[in-house]
Structures are given as C-alpha cells and as structure tokens.
Amino acid sequence: MRVGLIGVDDHNFPNLALMKISAFHKKAGDSVEFVQWQQDGGKIESREYDRIYMSKIFTESKEPEGELRCRDVRRGGSGYDLKNTLPDEIEHIYPDYSLYPEFTKDTAYGWLTRGCPRCNHSSFCITPEKDGRVSVKAADLSEFWRGQKNIILYDQNILACKDRINLLDQLSKSGACVEFNGGMDVRFLNDEVIEALREIRVKDYHFAWDDPRENLVEKFREFAESGLKKTRDVGVYVLVNHWSTHFEDLYRIYTLRAMGYMPFVMIYDKQKFVDQKGHWLKGVEEIYTREQLQDFKICQHMQRWCGNRRIIKTTPNFEQYERYQSWKKTGMPVPERRGG
C-alpha cells in the first residue's frame, strides 16, 4: 500500500499523529511519504496513493490546493473536529521520528496524560471537551522516548493527574531536559510535587493565571520560595478580553510583577480583531461595537507594554505607557462603523 501524509499546519512543529500513523504503516510493510504534488497540463495534482491521511490542528488552517489522486482520504485532528481519535494500535505505537528530522534530532514528543479538570476553561480551551474533564495517565514515558536528550510534553495538566508523582519520577530517571509545552497548573503545587520537580531537568517553567476570581497569590509565592527557578525567568500567562475587567487584568499583572514573575498577556479571540501584524481586520467595525473595539485596543496596548521586559521595567505603571497615553489623548480611535 502506498500511503500519503499531509500535515496541514505542521510547518513549524512536528505532527505527532502523522508520526504514529507512519510508524504503524511502515511496520505493516507499507510505503509512507508526505504527499507529493506535480504539475500536469496546468493542473496541480498529487501522485496516486492508496490512502491519504490529512491532519489539522487549528481550525483556521487551510488545506493545500490541488487535486488528490486517492479515493481513501482520511481527515483527523482538532482542526476538523474534537471527537476523532487514533485507534489504540496507532495511538500507542512508538512514533516515526524520521518524518521530521529537523525537529526531532535528540528530541522526543508525546503525551503522558490526557484531559484537564479546569471545566471553567472550556469557554476558551478545547482540552476538557476533546480529552476529558479529568487528567488521566495516557502512557508511560518509554512509549515515545528511547534515550533522546530532550523531551517535549504536550500534556495540558500533568500535575492534576493522580499518577503525577510516578510520571514525574519517570521524567527524572530519564535524565533528559524536559519541556512542559502545555505549562503547569500552579494550583497543584505542594511539597511532594516540588521535590519531584527538583529532580527533573526542566527547560522552562510557565504557568497561567486565567481566572481573576481565583486567588493564586499564595501558590505563586510557594513556587517562588521553592527555589526551583528564579521568578524573573518564569512566565505566567494572563488571559484578558474574556471574563475580566481591565482593573482585574492589571491587578494580576502588578501582583505577579511584585513577586518577580514575567507576566504575558494572552488576548482572547485576538485573531478575530487583528491580523498577524496586529492590524485591524477589514470589516471588524461591522461586527463589534465601538466599546468592544476600544476594550480590545486597551488589551493590545497592555500586551505590548507587558511583553517587553525593558518597557515594563522602566514604565511599571501601565497608565504611563507612552503608546497607550498617546492613543488616549487622540480620543481612543478605532475603526468606525459606516454611517456613524
């Protein structure tokens, strides 16, 4: 069988599902390759395949243009829907890292847990719906790691799993440098977890303070006092433009800064307001009110102010941030709806 693979949005990172699918088919003796396109009479067509797997992570990603010469095209990934999953015999196979040599040199990728109990996050995070509202063990480290120097984990809430100490111990014994790509939930820090983390070579720590209604000051202070990492080297994501006021946004930012952390503002639905360069999308004024656009613009200024270490240190008060002041002095302009 000739099998073709298409990673719709895997330009900057490896697609783990495709690596597992490739390993499964190669084990069965099939030939596997990324789909190849060729010009035929002015029309772009793929080679002929017996089966094509197309994987997409982000809903906004566009499938490549061209004609697929295959009757069996299988689409999967959260970019298509949240219900499709890989069969167990593929999900638990050792990945074919040779598909992405530029990303996988001395680096293993995988999930140790699936799911997250943060049910209140379901309004902006797909994990509770996609992987469940409980963090459960999904694999042992040996399933996707065989001595690589680096390990990148996709887990969304490994510390919420009841088997967390066992899993952290596996990471410790690997001796590898570990990157918790999905971050850590500061709420689950305790003495046992901190001591387990102390035995792991963690590349970076990053947390989140998404809900202003949760008082996480003591937990962030507990991490700061643990000595696991200097707080100036620890990022904390702060969700804005969702369920908080600007006062609540700044309270979290100022509180984290007072403890030495580096907060990073994450704007909810940012892609619905501006393009990748931060410029207003065409027609945005027909969708949102002037007040909504101004609220977004304040969040945008807050993100730029907060995300620059030099600026936030020299100008710790957001109200004194020069670009924000200039915008306010000119009347807080935003795109105007036609006809008023």
Short mmCIF file of C-alpha atoms in Angstrom, two decimals:
data_model
loop_
_atom_site.label_atom_id
_atom_site.label_comp_id
_atom_site.label_asym_id
_atom_site.label_seq_id
_atom_site.Cartn_x
_atom_site.Cartn_y
_atom_site.Cartn_z
CA MET A 1 0.00 0.00 0.00
CA ARG A 2 1.24 3.49 -0.86
CA VAL A 3 0.33 5.88 1.97
CA GLY A 4 0.46 9.67 1.70
CA LEU A 5 0.59 12.11 4.60
CA ILE A 6 -0.46 15.77 4.73
CA GLY A 7 0.24 17.92 7.78
CA VAL A 8 -1.96 20.92 7.08
CA ASP A 9 -0.33 23.14 9.71
CA ASP A 10 2.89 21.38 10.70
CA HIS A 11 5.26 23.95 9.18
CA ASN A 12 6.91 24.90 12.47
CA PHE A 13 6.46 21.78 14.55
CA PRO A 14 6.15 18.02 14.02
CA ASN A 15 2.74 16.37 13.77
CA LEU A 16 2.71 13.58 16.36
CA ALA A 17 -0.36 11.85 14.91
CA LEU A 18 1.28 11.56 11.48
CA MET A 19 4.46 10.18 13.05
CA LYS A 20 2.42 7.44 14.72
CA ILE A 21 0.42 6.70 11.57
CA SER A 22 3.66 6.43 9.61
CA ALA A 23 5.17 4.04 12.16
CA PHE A 24 2.06 1.84 12.04
CA HIS A 25 2.03 1.56 8.25
CA LYS A 26 5.79 1.05 7.93
CA LYS A 27 5.53 -1.75 10.47
CA ALA A 28 2.92 -3.34 8.18
CA GLY A 29 5.30 -3.07 5.22
CA ASP A 30 3.59 -0.13 3.50
CA SER A 31 5.43 2.72 1.83
CA VAL A 32 4.85 6.08 3.51
CA GLU A 33 5.71 9.60 2.35
CA PHE A 34 4.44 13.15 2.50
CA VAL A 35 2.07 13.82 -0.38
CA GLN A 36 3.97 14.97 -3.45
CA TRP A 37 2.41 17.40 -5.92
CA GLN A 38 3.18 17.72 -9.62
CA GLN A 39 2.11 19.94 -12.50
CA ASP A 40 0.03 18.10 -15.11
CA GLY A 41 -1.37 20.09 -18.02
CA GLY A 42 -1.58 23.27 -15.98
CA LYS A 43 -3.30 21.50 -13.10
CA ILE A 44 -1.61 20.66 -9.79
CA GLU A 45 -2.17 17.02 -8.85
CA SER A 46 -0.77 14.71 -6.26
CA ARG A 47 0.79 11.38 -7.03
CA GLU A 48 -1.51 8.39 -6.81
CA TYR A 49 -1.96 6.93 -3.34
CA ASP A 50 -3.95 4.05 -1.91
CA ARG A 51 -4.71 6.08 1.19
CA ILE A 52 -4.04 9.63 2.36
CA TYR A 53 -4.10 10.88 5.94
CA MET A 54 -4.67 14.62 6.37
CA SER A 55 -4.09 16.04 9.86
CA LYS A 56 -5.02 19.53 11.03
CA ILE A 57 -4.64 21.07 14.47
CA PHE A 58 -6.05 24.59 14.02
CA THR A 59 -9.50 25.21 12.56
CA GLU A 60 -8.34 28.30 10.64
CA SER A 61 -5.62 26.39 8.76
CA LYS A 62 -6.35 25.90 5.06
CA GLU A 63 -5.87 22.61 3.23
CA PRO A 64 -3.31 22.76 0.41
CA GLU A 65 -4.78 23.44 -3.01
CA GLY A 66 -4.63 20.81 -5.71
CA GLU A 67 -6.26 17.56 -6.69
CA LEU A 68 -5.71 14.45 -4.58
CA ARG A 69 -5.45 11.30 -6.64
CA CYS A 70 -6.80 8.99 -3.98
CA ARG A 71 -10.24 7.57 -3.17
CA ASP A 72 -9.47 6.95 0.50
CA VAL A 73 -8.72 10.29 2.18
CA ARG A 74 -8.94 10.31 5.97
CA ARG A 75 -9.03 13.62 7.83
CA GLY A 76 -8.35 13.98 11.54
CA GLY A 77 -7.20 16.31 14.26
CA SER A 78 -8.77 19.03 16.39
CA GLY A 79 -8.80 21.34 13.37
CA TYR A 80 -11.58 19.20 11.89
CA ASP A 81 -13.48 18.12 15.00
CA LEU A 82 -12.90 17.20 18.64
CA LYS A 83 -14.25 13.66 18.53
CA ASN A 84 -11.89 11.88 16.12
CA THR A 85 -9.15 9.82 17.74
CA LEU A 86 -6.49 7.39 16.63
CA PRO A 87 -7.12 3.66 17.15
CA ASP A 88 -5.24 2.28 20.17
CA GLU A 89 -2.85 0.28 18.00
CA ILE A 90 -1.73 3.56 16.40
CA GLU A 91 -2.06 5.83 19.43
CA HIS A 92 0.32 3.71 21.49
CA ILE A 93 2.97 2.96 18.88
CA TYR A 94 6.47 4.45 19.02
CA PRO A 95 6.46 7.49 16.66
CA ASP A 96 8.34 7.57 13.37
CA TYR A 97 10.61 10.50 14.19
CA SER A 98 12.35 10.21 10.80
CA LEU A 99 9.44 12.16 9.26
CA TYR A 100 10.67 15.41 10.83
CA PRO A 101 14.48 15.20 11.16
CA GLU A 102 14.73 18.99 11.53
CA PHE A 103 12.58 18.93 14.69
CA THR A 104 13.33 15.54 16.24
CA LYS A 105 17.10 15.37 16.46
CA ASP A 106 17.74 14.14 20.02
CA THR A 107 14.15 15.13 20.88
CA ALA A 108 11.11 13.01 21.77
CA TYR A 109 7.50 14.20 21.74
CA GLY A 110 4.45 12.80 23.46
CA TRP A 111 1.63 12.80 26.00
CA LEU A 112 1.89 11.24 29.44
CA THR A 113 -1.59 12.41 30.42
CA ARG A 114 -4.80 13.48 28.73
CA GLY A 115 -7.55 15.76 29.97
CA CYS A 116 -7.88 18.70 32.34
CA PRO A 117 -10.26 19.35 35.26
CA ARG A 118 -10.45 23.10 34.58
CA CYS A 119 -14.10 22.96 33.44
CA ASN A 120 -14.42 26.74 33.61
CA HIS A 121 -11.77 26.94 30.89
CA SER A 122 -13.98 25.17 28.35
CA SER A 123 -15.13 28.54 27.00
CA PHE A 124 -11.64 29.19 25.60
CA CYS A 125 -9.80 25.85 25.74
CA ILE A 126 -10.69 22.70 23.80
CA THR A 127 -8.98 20.25 26.18
CA PRO A 128 -11.95 19.49 28.52
CA GLU A 129 -14.17 18.66 25.55
CA LYS A 130 -11.53 16.91 23.46
CA ASP A 131 -9.67 14.88 26.08
CA GLY A 132 -11.99 14.88 29.09
CA ARG A 133 -12.51 16.80 32.29
CA VAL A 134 -10.20 14.61 34.35
CA SER A 135 -6.44 14.40 33.90
CA VAL A 136 -5.59 10.71 33.50
CA LYS A 137 -2.42 8.80 32.69
CA ALA A 138 -2.27 8.07 28.95
CA ALA A 139 1.16 6.48 28.56
CA ASP A 140 4.47 5.69 30.16
CA LEU A 141 7.50 7.65 29.00
CA SER A 142 9.01 4.60 27.29
CA GLU A 143 6.15 4.67 24.77
CA PHE A 144 7.69 7.65 22.93
CA TRP A 145 11.17 8.12 24.46
CA ARG A 146 14.27 5.99 23.84
CA GLY A 147 17.19 7.91 25.23
CA GLN A 148 16.79 11.26 23.47
CA LYS A 149 18.42 14.19 25.25
CA ASN A 150 15.26 16.31 25.14
CA ILE A 151 11.60 15.56 25.84
CA ILE A 152 8.72 17.84 24.82
CA LEU A 153 5.41 17.06 26.53
CA TYR A 154 2.05 18.14 25.15
CA ASP A 155 0.16 17.45 28.41
CA GLN A 156 -2.32 20.17 29.32
CA ASN A 157 -2.43 19.46 33.06
CA ILE A 158 0.02 16.78 34.14
CA LEU A 159 0.04 17.97 37.76
CA ALA A 160 -3.72 17.35 38.06
CA CYS A 161 -3.22 13.62 37.37
CA LYS A 162 -3.35 11.28 40.38
CA ASP A 163 -0.33 9.45 38.93
CA ARG A 164 1.73 12.64 38.67
CA ILE A 165 4.49 11.57 41.07
CA ASN A 166 5.06 8.32 39.18
CA LEU A 167 5.19 10.20 35.87
CA LEU A 168 7.47 12.91 37.24
CA ASP A 169 9.73 10.15 38.57
CA GLN A 170 9.94 8.63 35.07
CA LEU A 171 11.00 12.02 33.71
CA SER A 172 13.57 12.38 36.46
CA LYS A 173 15.12 8.98 35.75
CA SER A 174 15.38 9.78 32.03
CA GLY A 175 18.00 12.45 32.74
CA ALA A 176 16.65 14.35 29.74
CA CYS A 177 15.87 18.05 29.55
CA VAL A 178 12.09 18.31 29.78
CA GLU A 179 9.85 20.97 28.28
CA PHE A 180 6.29 21.12 29.61
CA ASN A 181 4.82 22.60 26.45
CA GLY A 182 1.33 22.88 27.92
CA GLY A 183 2.57 24.61 31.05
CA MET A 184 1.85 23.66 34.65
CA ASP A 185 -1.12 24.29 36.92
CA VAL A 186 0.18 26.22 39.89
CA ARG A 187 -2.86 25.16 41.95
CA PHE A 188 -1.50 21.61 42.26
CA LEU A 189 1.87 22.58 43.68
CA ASN A 190 2.67 21.07 47.06
CA ASP A 191 5.81 19.89 48.88
CA GLU A 192 5.73 16.44 47.23
CA VAL A 193 5.34 17.86 43.72
CA ILE A 194 8.02 20.48 44.27
CA GLU A 195 10.52 17.86 45.45
CA ALA A 196 9.70 15.68 42.44
CA LEU A 197 10.23 18.62 40.08
CA ARG A 198 13.53 19.37 41.78
CA GLU A 199 14.88 16.08 40.40
CA ILE A 200 13.95 16.91 36.78
CA ARG A 201 15.95 18.98 34.33
CA VAL A 202 13.13 21.36 33.40
CA LYS A 203 13.89 23.64 30.46
CA ASP A 204 11.39 26.36 31.37
CA TYR A 205 8.58 26.84 33.82
CA HIS A 206 5.46 28.66 32.76
CA PHE A 207 2.11 28.93 34.47
CA ALA A 208 -1.19 30.73 33.89
CA TRP A 209 -3.46 32.93 35.96
CA ASP A 210 -6.52 32.91 33.74
CA ASP A 211 -9.40 33.48 36.13
CA PRO A 212 -9.31 36.72 38.16
CA ARG A 213 -11.81 35.19 40.58
CA GLU A 214 -9.15 32.74 41.79
CA ASN A 215 -6.68 34.00 44.34
CA LEU A 216 -3.43 32.26 43.39
CA VAL A 217 -1.07 34.59 45.23
CA GLU A 218 -0.06 32.02 47.86
CA LYS A 219 0.59 29.34 45.23
CA PHE A 220 2.81 31.65 43.19
CA ARG A 221 4.59 32.65 46.38
CA GLU A 222 5.07 28.96 47.23
CA PHE A 223 6.80 28.36 43.89
CA ALA A 224 8.93 31.48 44.32
CA GLU A 225 10.10 30.28 47.73
CA SER A 226 10.84 26.76 46.42
CA GLY A 227 13.96 27.94 44.59
CA LEU A 228 13.18 25.74 41.58
CA LYS A 229 13.71 28.72 39.29
CA LYS A 230 14.25 32.44 39.71
CA THR A 231 10.89 34.11 39.19
CA ARG A 232 12.35 36.55 36.66
CA ASP A 233 12.83 33.53 34.38
CA VAL A 234 9.30 32.20 34.84
CA GLY A 235 6.48 33.26 32.51
CA VAL A 236 2.87 33.49 33.61
CA TYR A 237 0.10 33.83 31.04
CA VAL A 238 -2.67 36.28 31.92
CA LEU A 239 -5.91 35.86 29.96
CA VAL A 240 -7.67 39.13 29.03
CA ASN A 241 -10.60 40.23 26.87
CA HIS A 242 -12.69 37.30 28.08
CA TRP A 243 -14.24 37.46 31.54
CA SER A 244 -12.23 40.11 33.33
CA THR A 245 -12.22 43.88 33.66
CA HIS A 246 -9.09 45.89 32.88
CA PHE A 247 -8.76 46.51 36.61
CA GLU A 248 -8.67 42.73 37.19
CA ASP A 249 -6.16 42.33 34.38
CA LEU A 250 -3.80 44.90 35.85
CA TYR A 251 -4.22 43.51 39.36
CA ARG A 252 -2.90 40.13 38.20
CA ILE A 253 -0.07 41.72 36.23
CA TYR A 254 1.02 44.03 39.05
CA THR A 255 0.76 41.22 41.63
CA LEU A 256 2.90 38.87 39.56
CA ARG A 257 5.44 41.61 38.86
CA ALA A 258 5.70 42.34 42.58
CA MET A 259 6.76 38.72 43.12
CA GLY A 260 9.28 38.98 40.29
CA TYR A 261 7.43 36.96 37.64
CA MET A 262 7.23 37.90 33.97
CA PRO A 263 3.54 38.08 33.01
CA PHE A 264 2.49 37.59 29.38
CA VAL A 265 -0.89 38.93 28.29
CA MET A 266 -2.92 36.49 26.19
CA ILE A 267 -5.81 38.18 24.35
CA TYR A 268 -8.89 36.01 23.89
CA ASP A 269 -10.10 35.83 20.26
CA LYS A 270 -7.28 38.11 19.12
CA GLN A 271 -7.37 36.63 15.61
CA LYS A 272 -10.95 37.90 15.21
CA PHE A 273 -9.84 41.51 15.63
CA VAL A 274 -6.40 41.87 14.05
CA ASP A 275 -4.08 40.11 11.62
CA GLN A 276 -0.71 38.58 12.49
CA LYS A 277 0.92 42.02 12.36
CA GLY A 278 -1.60 43.49 14.79
CA HIS A 279 -3.51 45.50 12.19
CA TRP A 280 -7.30 45.73 12.30
CA LEU A 281 -9.11 43.19 10.14
CA LYS A 282 -11.25 44.57 7.34
CA GLY A 283 -14.86 44.99 8.41
CA VAL A 284 -14.19 44.44 12.11
CA GLU A 285 -16.21 47.60 12.88
CA GLU A 286 -19.32 45.95 11.42
CA ILE A 287 -19.03 43.06 13.86
CA TYR A 288 -18.10 44.74 17.14
CA THR A 289 -19.26 47.90 18.89
CA ARG A 290 -17.01 50.88 19.40
CA GLU A 291 -16.75 49.98 23.09
CA GLN A 292 -15.71 46.41 22.30
CA LEU A 293 -13.06 47.61 19.87
CA GLN A 294 -11.70 50.08 22.41
CA ASP A 295 -11.61 47.36 25.08
CA PHE A 296 -9.65 45.17 22.68
CA LYS A 297 -7.26 48.01 21.86
CA ILE A 298 -6.56 48.54 25.56
CA CYS A 299 -5.73 44.84 25.83
CA GLN A 300 -3.45 45.16 22.81
CA HIS A 301 -1.59 48.07 24.41
CA MET A 302 -1.41 46.09 27.63
CA GLN A 303 0.08 43.12 25.78
CA ARG A 304 2.76 45.25 24.09
CA TRP A 305 3.63 47.03 27.33
CA CYS A 306 3.70 43.86 29.38
CA GLY A 307 5.52 41.72 26.83
CA ASN A 308 8.58 43.95 26.62
CA ARG A 309 10.88 43.42 29.60
CA ARG A 310 12.63 46.74 29.11
CA ILE A 311 9.42 48.75 28.86
CA ILE A 312 7.65 47.15 31.82
CA LYS A 313 10.74 47.70 33.98
CA THR A 314 11.24 51.34 33.02
CA THR A 315 7.48 52.03 32.96
CA PRO A 316 5.92 49.77 35.62
CA ASN A 317 2.65 51.77 35.60
CA PHE A 318 0.52 50.94 32.57
CA GLU A 319 -1.19 54.35 32.64
CA GLN A 320 2.20 55.92 31.94
CA TYR A 321 2.95 53.69 28.94
CA GLU A 322 3.70 56.19 26.17
CA ARG A 323 1.83 54.50 23.30
CA TYR A 324 -1.25 53.98 25.46
CA GLN A 325 -1.15 57.61 26.61
CA SER A 326 -0.86 58.87 23.03
CA TRP A 327 -3.82 56.77 21.93
CA LYS A 328 -5.96 58.08 24.78
CA LYS A 329 -5.01 61.70 24.03
CA THR A 330 -6.21 61.34 20.43
CA GLY A 331 -9.63 60.16 21.60
CA MET A 332 -9.04 56.37 21.67
CA PRO A 333 -9.67 55.95 17.91
CA VAL A 334 -10.85 52.63 16.50
CA PRO A 335 -12.41 51.70 13.13
CA GLU A 336 -15.77 53.42 12.71
CA ARG A 337 -18.92 51.70 11.51
CA ARG A 338 -20.16 53.01 8.18
CA GLY A 339 -22.88 55.60 8.56
CA GLY A 340 -21.84 56.64 12.04
#
